[in-house]
Amino acid sequence: MTTNSQSQSQQYQSQSRRNRAHLSQFNTTQIHLRNPFVVTFWSLMSPGLGYFMQDRTLKAFVTVIWGIFINVKAQINLAIVYSFTGRFDLAKSVVDKRWFILYLAVYVYGIWDGYRGTVDLNKQYRLADLEDAKLQTFNIASWDINFMDKRSPWVAVMWSAFMPGLGYLYLHKVVSGLFMIGWSIIVLYMSHALEAIHLTLICRFPEAKAALDTEWLLYLPATYAFAMMDCYIDAVENNKLFEKEQSQFLREEYPIAGFKMPRLSQE
């Protein structure tokens, strides 16, 4: 079954020079027009998020894991927390300069590559759209089934608000979804955010404040905001892709302008 799925995918790819989308059993990958400055902004917020927006999954995973590891070692988030509270001398003293300099090079590269890569992908998309290659609509394999369908952007946002990663699963981006869920669980656990929410609900505010680990808590706003925004955009673009495929099908099957659709007899 997997072999048939792969051969079907290769058949679609061999028919054109550039493809707008690829459906595998675990993922739906596509190129579409993106704002380079938006991708640059998320690359600035956290290394790897820009690559998630570009659907460059392997780069995203490696860069995110690398960024988290170096950030913790260099205590960059802790220094940011101290800076926000006006304790600049303390912020300066907690940063491990050896790890920070190592962090800086890849961080700047991610920002630059986020902008450059988005500009290049936009060019590739325009060429692929002009070519109007046939789109793959269905993929069935041993582990999962993937198909092109319309999905609600706001439902994707809702699930991402409950837990980052669920919106990706709704859009059948299984690998990205599982990675984001795992990352969110780690952050929620290490930051004691759920414990602080529980203490806040029972009005034990000083204990809730004391329970929080602000160094890890600083990851949460970007994680939640990015997951909701990216899933919304992905859902919108998937719906556009679905409509493009329908348009292709109708043009191929009913090419004559004067063709009249059959109707049921009035009898």
mmCIF file of C-alpha atoms in Angstrom:
data_model
loop_
_atom_site.group_PDB
_atom_site.id
_atom_site.type_symbol
_atom_site.label_atom_id
_atom_site.label_comp_id
_atom_site.label_asym_id
_atom_site.label_seq_id
_atom_site.Cartn_x
_atom_site.Cartn_y
_atom_site.Cartn_z
ATOM 1 C CA MET A 1 0.000 0.000 0.000
ATOM 2 C CA THR A 2 2.831 2.371 0.877
ATOM 3 C CA THR A 3 4.540 1.617 -2.435
ATOM 4 C CA ASN A 4 1.371 2.479 -4.364
ATOM 5 C CA SER A 5 1.076 5.721 -2.406
ATOM 6 C CA GLN A 6 4.650 6.699 -3.200
ATOM 7 C CA SER A 7 4.260 5.860 -6.893
ATOM 8 C CA GLN A 8 1.099 7.960 -7.042
ATOM 9 C CA SER A 9 2.965 10.892 -5.486
ATOM 10 C CA GLN A 10 5.857 10.468 -7.926
ATOM 11 C CA GLN A 11 3.389 10.411 -10.819
ATOM 12 C CA TYR A 12 2.034 13.826 -9.854
ATOM 13 C CA GLN A 13 5.538 15.240 -9.373
ATOM 14 C CA SER A 14 6.811 13.924 -12.705
ATOM 15 C CA GLN A 15 4.052 15.690 -14.622
ATOM 16 C CA SER A 16 5.311 19.168 -13.823
ATOM 17 C CA ARG A 17 8.446 21.154 -13.204
ATOM 18 C CA ARG A 18 7.141 22.777 -10.010
ATOM 19 C CA ASN A 19 4.443 21.606 -7.600
ATOM 20 C CA ARG A 20 2.355 23.725 -5.273
ATOM 21 C CA ALA A 21 1.604 20.964 -2.787
ATOM 22 C CA HIS A 22 2.502 17.465 -1.679
ATOM 23 C CA LEU A 23 0.235 15.096 0.268
ATOM 24 C CA SER A 24 1.926 12.367 2.275
ATOM 25 C CA GLN A 25 0.327 10.066 4.816
ATOM 26 C CA PHE A 26 1.629 12.264 7.652
ATOM 27 C CA ASN A 27 1.616 15.767 6.245
ATOM 28 C CA THR A 28 0.238 18.277 3.762
ATOM 29 C CA THR A 29 3.071 20.473 2.515
ATOM 30 C CA GLN A 30 2.452 23.408 0.220
ATOM 31 C CA ILE A 31 3.977 26.643 -0.971
ATOM 32 C CA HIS A 32 1.922 29.810 -1.121
ATOM 33 C CA LEU A 33 2.460 33.550 -0.934
ATOM 34 C CA ARG A 34 3.734 34.588 2.485
ATOM 35 C CA ASN A 35 4.697 37.953 3.911
ATOM 36 C CA PRO A 36 8.503 37.884 4.397
ATOM 37 C CA PHE A 37 8.272 40.364 7.278
ATOM 38 C CA VAL A 38 5.794 38.162 9.173
ATOM 39 C CA VAL A 39 8.121 35.169 8.806
ATOM 40 C CA THR A 40 11.036 37.350 9.910
ATOM 41 C CA PHE A 41 9.077 38.510 12.959
ATOM 42 C CA TRP A 42 8.425 34.950 14.146
ATOM 43 C CA SER A 43 12.044 34.000 13.482
ATOM 44 C CA LEU A 44 12.930 36.937 15.713
ATOM 45 C CA MET A 45 10.543 35.758 18.435
ATOM 46 C CA SER A 46 12.013 32.246 18.583
ATOM 47 C CA PRO A 47 14.455 30.316 16.368
ATOM 48 C CA GLY A 48 12.663 27.830 14.119
ATOM 49 C CA LEU A 49 9.175 29.363 14.041
ATOM 50 C CA GLY A 50 9.869 30.992 10.683
ATOM 51 C CA TYR A 51 10.725 27.596 9.230
ATOM 52 C CA PHE A 52 7.419 26.228 10.549
ATOM 53 C CA MET A 53 5.619 28.933 8.564
ATOM 54 C CA GLN A 54 7.526 27.906 5.426
ATOM 55 C CA ASP A 55 6.620 24.198 5.919
ATOM 56 C CA ARG A 56 10.333 23.346 6.158
ATOM 57 C CA THR A 57 9.743 20.840 8.924
ATOM 58 C CA LEU A 58 13.191 19.323 9.439
ATOM 59 C CA LYS A 59 14.873 22.729 9.654
ATOM 60 C CA ALA A 60 12.164 23.862 12.066
ATOM 61 C CA PHE A 61 12.593 20.882 14.406
ATOM 62 C CA VAL A 62 16.383 21.098 14.514
ATOM 63 C CA THR A 63 16.428 24.869 15.005
ATOM 64 C CA VAL A 64 13.734 24.862 17.700
ATOM 65 C CA ILE A 65 15.457 22.114 19.713
ATOM 66 C CA TRP A 66 18.830 23.801 19.269
ATOM 67 C CA GLY A 67 17.392 27.185 20.317
ATOM 68 C CA ILE A 68 15.770 25.765 23.455
ATOM 69 C CA PHE A 69 18.918 23.928 24.529
ATOM 70 C CA ILE A 70 21.218 26.928 24.053
ATOM 71 C CA ASN A 71 18.669 29.323 25.565
ATOM 72 C CA VAL A 72 18.480 27.278 28.760
ATOM 73 C CA LYS A 73 22.254 26.919 28.962
ATOM 74 C CA ALA A 74 22.838 30.644 28.379
ATOM 75 C CA GLN A 75 19.867 31.612 30.638
ATOM 76 C CA ILE A 76 18.700 34.121 28.047
ATOM 77 C CA ASN A 77 15.029 34.022 29.069
ATOM 78 C CA LEU A 78 15.971 34.576 32.704
ATOM 79 C CA ALA A 79 18.016 37.608 31.684
ATOM 80 C CA ILE A 80 15.014 38.910 29.700
ATOM 81 C CA VAL A 81 12.782 38.538 32.766
ATOM 82 C CA TYR A 82 15.257 40.484 34.905
ATOM 83 C CA SER A 83 15.512 43.159 32.196
ATOM 84 C CA PHE A 84 11.714 43.542 32.075
ATOM 85 C CA THR A 85 11.687 44.125 35.847
ATOM 86 C CA GLY A 86 14.490 46.687 35.721
ATOM 87 C CA ARG A 87 17.181 44.500 37.313
ATOM 88 C CA PHE A 88 19.756 45.055 34.589
ATOM 89 C CA ASP A 89 22.836 44.210 36.652
ATOM 90 C CA LEU A 90 21.298 40.883 37.623
ATOM 91 C CA ALA A 91 20.330 40.222 33.990
ATOM 92 C CA LYS A 92 23.900 40.861 32.916
ATOM 93 C CA SER A 93 25.339 38.573 35.580
ATOM 94 C CA VAL A 94 23.163 35.503 34.853
ATOM 95 C CA VAL A 95 23.982 35.243 31.137
ATOM 96 C CA ASP A 96 26.579 32.605 30.278
ATOM 97 C CA LYS A 97 28.564 34.408 27.600
ATOM 98 C CA ARG A 98 30.067 31.244 26.106
ATOM 99 C CA TRP A 99 26.649 29.808 25.309
ATOM 100 C CA PHE A 100 25.177 33.216 24.401
ATOM 101 C CA ILE A 101 27.708 33.862 21.625
ATOM 102 C CA LEU A 102 27.016 30.375 20.263
ATOM 103 C CA TYR A 103 23.286 31.182 20.312
ATOM 104 C CA LEU A 104 23.688 34.528 18.578
ATOM 105 C CA ALA A 105 25.082 33.277 15.235
ATOM 106 C CA VAL A 106 22.300 30.766 14.499
ATOM 107 C CA TYR A 107 19.651 33.163 15.833
ATOM 108 C CA VAL A 108 20.703 35.895 13.374
ATOM 109 C CA TYR A 109 20.987 33.335 10.567
ATOM 110 C CA GLY A 110 17.423 32.138 11.218
ATOM 111 C CA ILE A 111 16.118 35.705 10.912
ATOM 112 C CA TRP A 112 18.028 36.310 7.680
ATOM 113 C CA ASP A 113 17.098 32.935 6.191
ATOM 114 C CA GLY A 114 13.449 33.405 7.158
ATOM 115 C CA TYR A 115 13.233 36.558 5.048
ATOM 116 C CA ARG A 116 15.395 35.294 2.173
ATOM 117 C CA GLY A 117 13.714 31.894 2.012
ATOM 118 C CA THR A 118 10.223 33.412 1.985
ATOM 119 C CA VAL A 119 11.089 35.742 -0.903
ATOM 120 C CA ASP A 120 12.480 32.807 -2.886
ATOM 121 C CA LEU A 121 9.491 30.564 -2.114
ATOM 122 C CA ASN A 122 7.107 33.310 -3.232
ATOM 123 C CA LYS A 123 8.909 33.389 -6.589
ATOM 124 C CA GLN A 124 8.652 29.610 -6.871
ATOM 125 C CA TYR A 125 4.955 29.743 -6.044
ATOM 126 C CA ARG A 126 4.236 32.294 -8.783
ATOM 127 C CA LEU A 127 5.985 30.072 -11.326
ATOM 128 C CA ALA A 128 4.181 26.958 -10.061
ATOM 129 C CA ASP A 129 0.837 28.765 -10.164
ATOM 130 C CA LEU A 130 1.432 29.797 -13.780
ATOM 131 C CA GLU A 131 2.297 26.198 -14.648
ATOM 132 C CA ASP A 132 -0.912 25.055 -12.922
ATOM 133 C CA ALA A 133 0.333 21.515 -12.292
ATOM 134 C CA LYS A 134 -2.193 18.829 -11.445
ATOM 135 C CA LEU A 135 -2.750 18.558 -7.691
ATOM 136 C CA GLN A 136 -2.792 15.368 -5.670
ATOM 137 C CA THR A 137 -6.058 14.983 -3.741
ATOM 138 C CA PHE A 138 -5.803 11.659 -1.896
ATOM 139 C CA ASN A 139 -3.134 9.557 -0.224
ATOM 140 C CA ILE A 140 -3.801 6.267 1.525
ATOM 141 C CA ALA A 141 -0.969 4.334 3.149
ATOM 142 C CA SER A 142 -0.266 1.865 5.924
ATOM 143 C CA TRP A 143 -0.173 4.386 8.774
ATOM 144 C CA ASP A 144 -2.717 7.025 7.837
ATOM 145 C CA ILE A 145 -5.047 8.508 5.226
ATOM 146 C CA ASN A 146 -4.702 12.051 3.954
ATOM 147 C CA PHE A 147 -7.041 13.843 1.587
ATOM 148 C CA MET A 148 -7.651 17.366 0.363
ATOM 149 C CA ASP A 149 -10.705 18.887 1.983
ATOM 150 C CA LYS A 150 -12.078 22.194 3.237
ATOM 151 C CA ARG A 151 -11.495 22.898 6.920
ATOM 152 C CA SER A 152 -12.603 25.790 9.111
ATOM 153 C CA PRO A 153 -9.777 28.212 10.022
ATOM 154 C CA TRP A 154 -11.504 29.160 13.277
ATOM 155 C CA VAL A 155 -11.819 25.534 14.352
ATOM 156 C CA ALA A 156 -8.060 25.211 13.828
ATOM 157 C CA VAL A 157 -7.547 28.337 15.955
ATOM 158 C CA MET A 158 -9.840 26.997 18.675
ATOM 159 C CA TRP A 159 -7.965 23.694 19.003
ATOM 160 C CA SER A 160 -4.625 25.525 18.988
ATOM 161 C CA ALA A 161 -5.898 27.726 21.831
ATOM 162 C CA PHE A 162 -6.692 24.622 23.887
ATOM 163 C CA MET A 163 -3.285 23.059 23.206
ATOM 164 C CA PRO A 164 -0.709 24.112 20.593
ATOM 165 C CA GLY A 165 -0.427 21.256 18.120
ATOM 166 C CA LEU A 166 -4.072 20.163 18.043
ATOM 167 C CA GLY A 167 -4.776 22.633 15.250
ATOM 168 C CA TYR A 168 -1.997 21.053 13.186
ATOM 169 C CA LEU A 169 -3.522 17.604 13.738
ATOM 170 C CA TYR A 170 -6.892 18.970 12.582
ATOM 171 C CA LEU A 171 -5.178 20.140 9.379
ATOM 172 C CA HIS A 172 -3.429 16.753 9.021
ATOM 173 C CA LYS A 173 0.054 18.040 9.731
ATOM 174 C CA VAL A 174 0.716 15.108 12.013
ATOM 175 C CA VAL A 175 4.472 15.435 12.514
ATOM 176 C CA SER A 176 4.340 19.162 13.261
ATOM 177 C CA GLY A 177 1.318 18.658 15.518
ATOM 178 C CA LEU A 178 2.914 15.940 17.633
ATOM 179 C CA PHE A 179 6.132 17.955 17.930
ATOM 180 C CA MET A 180 4.227 21.062 19.046
ATOM 181 C CA ILE A 181 2.163 19.082 21.555
ATOM 182 C CA GLY A 182 5.306 17.536 23.046
ATOM 183 C CA TRP A 183 7.024 20.920 23.233
ATOM 184 C CA SER A 184 3.944 22.511 24.889
ATOM 185 C CA ILE A 185 3.758 19.746 27.498
ATOM 186 C CA ILE A 186 7.426 20.294 28.398
ATOM 187 C CA VAL A 187 6.963 24.067 28.725
ATOM 188 C CA LEU A 188 3.736 23.766 30.741
ATOM 189 C CA TYR A 189 5.351 21.263 33.097
ATOM 190 C CA MET A 190 8.654 23.111 33.570
ATOM 191 C CA SER A 191 6.957 26.494 34.041
ATOM 192 C CA HIS A 192 4.410 25.110 36.570
ATOM 193 C CA ALA A 193 1.789 27.083 34.631
ATOM 194 C CA LEU A 194 -1.059 24.630 35.274
ATOM 195 C CA GLU A 195 -0.213 24.516 38.967
ATOM 196 C CA ALA A 196 -0.281 28.324 39.086
ATOM 197 C CA ILE A 197 -3.655 28.370 37.284
ATOM 198 C CA HIS A 198 -5.069 25.932 39.847
ATOM 199 C CA LEU A 199 -3.805 28.051 42.758
ATOM 200 C CA THR A 200 -5.205 31.193 41.124
ATOM 201 C CA LEU A 201 -8.652 29.624 40.743
ATOM 202 C CA ILE A 202 -8.774 28.913 44.478
ATOM 203 C CA CYS A 203 -7.577 32.477 45.229
ATOM 204 C CA ARG A 204 -4.133 31.554 46.557
ATOM 205 C CA PHE A 205 -2.393 34.266 44.568
ATOM 206 C CA PRO A 206 0.950 34.534 46.437
ATOM 207 C CA GLU A 207 1.465 30.767 46.124
ATOM 208 C CA ALA A 208 0.558 30.890 42.415
ATOM 209 C CA LYS A 209 3.133 33.611 41.824
ATOM 210 C CA ALA A 210 5.784 31.722 43.768
ATOM 211 C CA ALA A 211 5.112 28.473 41.898
ATOM 212 C CA LEU A 212 5.792 29.935 38.449
ATOM 213 C CA ASP A 213 9.136 29.439 36.749
ATOM 214 C CA THR A 214 9.315 32.630 34.700
ATOM 215 C CA GLU A 215 12.262 31.433 32.614
ATOM 216 C CA TRP A 216 10.125 28.668 31.094
ATOM 217 C CA LEU A 217 6.896 30.679 31.250
ATOM 218 C CA LEU A 218 8.353 33.133 28.735
ATOM 219 C CA TYR A 219 8.067 30.466 26.009
ATOM 220 C CA LEU A 220 4.274 30.175 26.330
ATOM 221 C CA PRO A 221 3.013 33.455 24.767
ATOM 222 C CA ALA A 222 4.976 32.956 21.545
ATOM 223 C CA THR A 223 4.077 29.248 21.371
ATOM 224 C CA TYR A 224 0.320 29.806 21.729
ATOM 225 C CA ALA A 225 0.150 32.923 19.539
ATOM 226 C CA PHE A 226 2.217 31.343 16.782
ATOM 227 C CA ALA A 227 0.271 28.061 16.752
ATOM 228 C CA MET A 228 -3.075 29.875 16.464
ATOM 229 C CA MET A 229 -1.892 32.236 13.720
ATOM 230 C CA ASP A 230 -0.068 29.587 11.693
ATOM 231 C CA CYS A 231 -2.978 27.125 11.830
ATOM 232 C CA TYR A 232 -5.387 29.845 10.707
ATOM 233 C CA ILE A 233 -3.186 30.687 7.703
ATOM 234 C CA ASP A 234 -2.668 26.988 6.870
ATOM 235 C CA ALA A 235 -6.421 26.332 6.944
ATOM 236 C CA VAL A 236 -7.114 29.286 4.627
ATOM 237 C CA GLU A 237 -4.412 28.204 2.173
ATOM 238 C CA ASN A 238 -5.574 24.564 2.256
ATOM 239 C CA ASN A 239 -9.065 25.731 1.352
ATOM 240 C CA LYS A 240 -7.656 27.752 -1.570
ATOM 241 C CA LEU A 241 -5.753 24.666 -2.703
ATOM 242 C CA PHE A 242 -8.950 22.611 -2.566
ATOM 243 C CA GLU A 243 -10.728 25.178 -4.746
ATOM 244 C CA LYS A 244 -7.849 25.239 -7.233
ATOM 245 C CA GLU A 245 -8.027 21.459 -7.603
ATOM 246 C CA GLN A 246 -11.794 21.622 -8.166
ATOM 247 C CA SER A 247 -11.244 24.298 -10.804
ATOM 248 C CA GLN A 248 -8.675 22.090 -12.543
ATOM 249 C CA PHE A 249 -11.036 19.138 -12.522
ATOM 250 C CA LEU A 250 -13.930 21.122 -14.006
ATOM 251 C CA ARG A 251 -11.724 22.623 -16.722
ATOM 252 C CA GLU A 252 -10.463 19.173 -17.732
ATOM 253 C CA GLU A 253 -13.782 17.346 -17.570
ATOM 254 C CA TYR A 254 -16.009 20.098 -19.010
ATOM 255 C CA PRO A 255 -13.737 22.081 -21.348
ATOM 256 C CA ILE A 256 -16.418 23.227 -23.820
ATOM 257 C CA ALA A 257 -17.769 26.674 -23.018
ATOM 258 C CA GLY A 258 -21.224 25.867 -24.347
ATOM 259 C CA PHE A 259 -21.574 22.588 -22.429
ATOM 260 C CA LYS A 260 -24.926 22.288 -20.654
ATOM 261 C CA MET A 261 -25.057 20.411 -17.400
ATOM 262 C CA PRO A 262 -27.545 17.492 -17.497
ATOM 263 C CA ARG A 263 -30.746 18.062 -15.573
ATOM 264 C CA LEU A 264 -33.393 15.736 -14.235
ATOM 265 C CA SER A 265 -36.529 15.430 -16.354
ATOM 266 C CA GLN A 266 -39.344 17.735 -15.337
ATOM 267 C CA GLU A 267 -41.648 14.722 -15.364
#
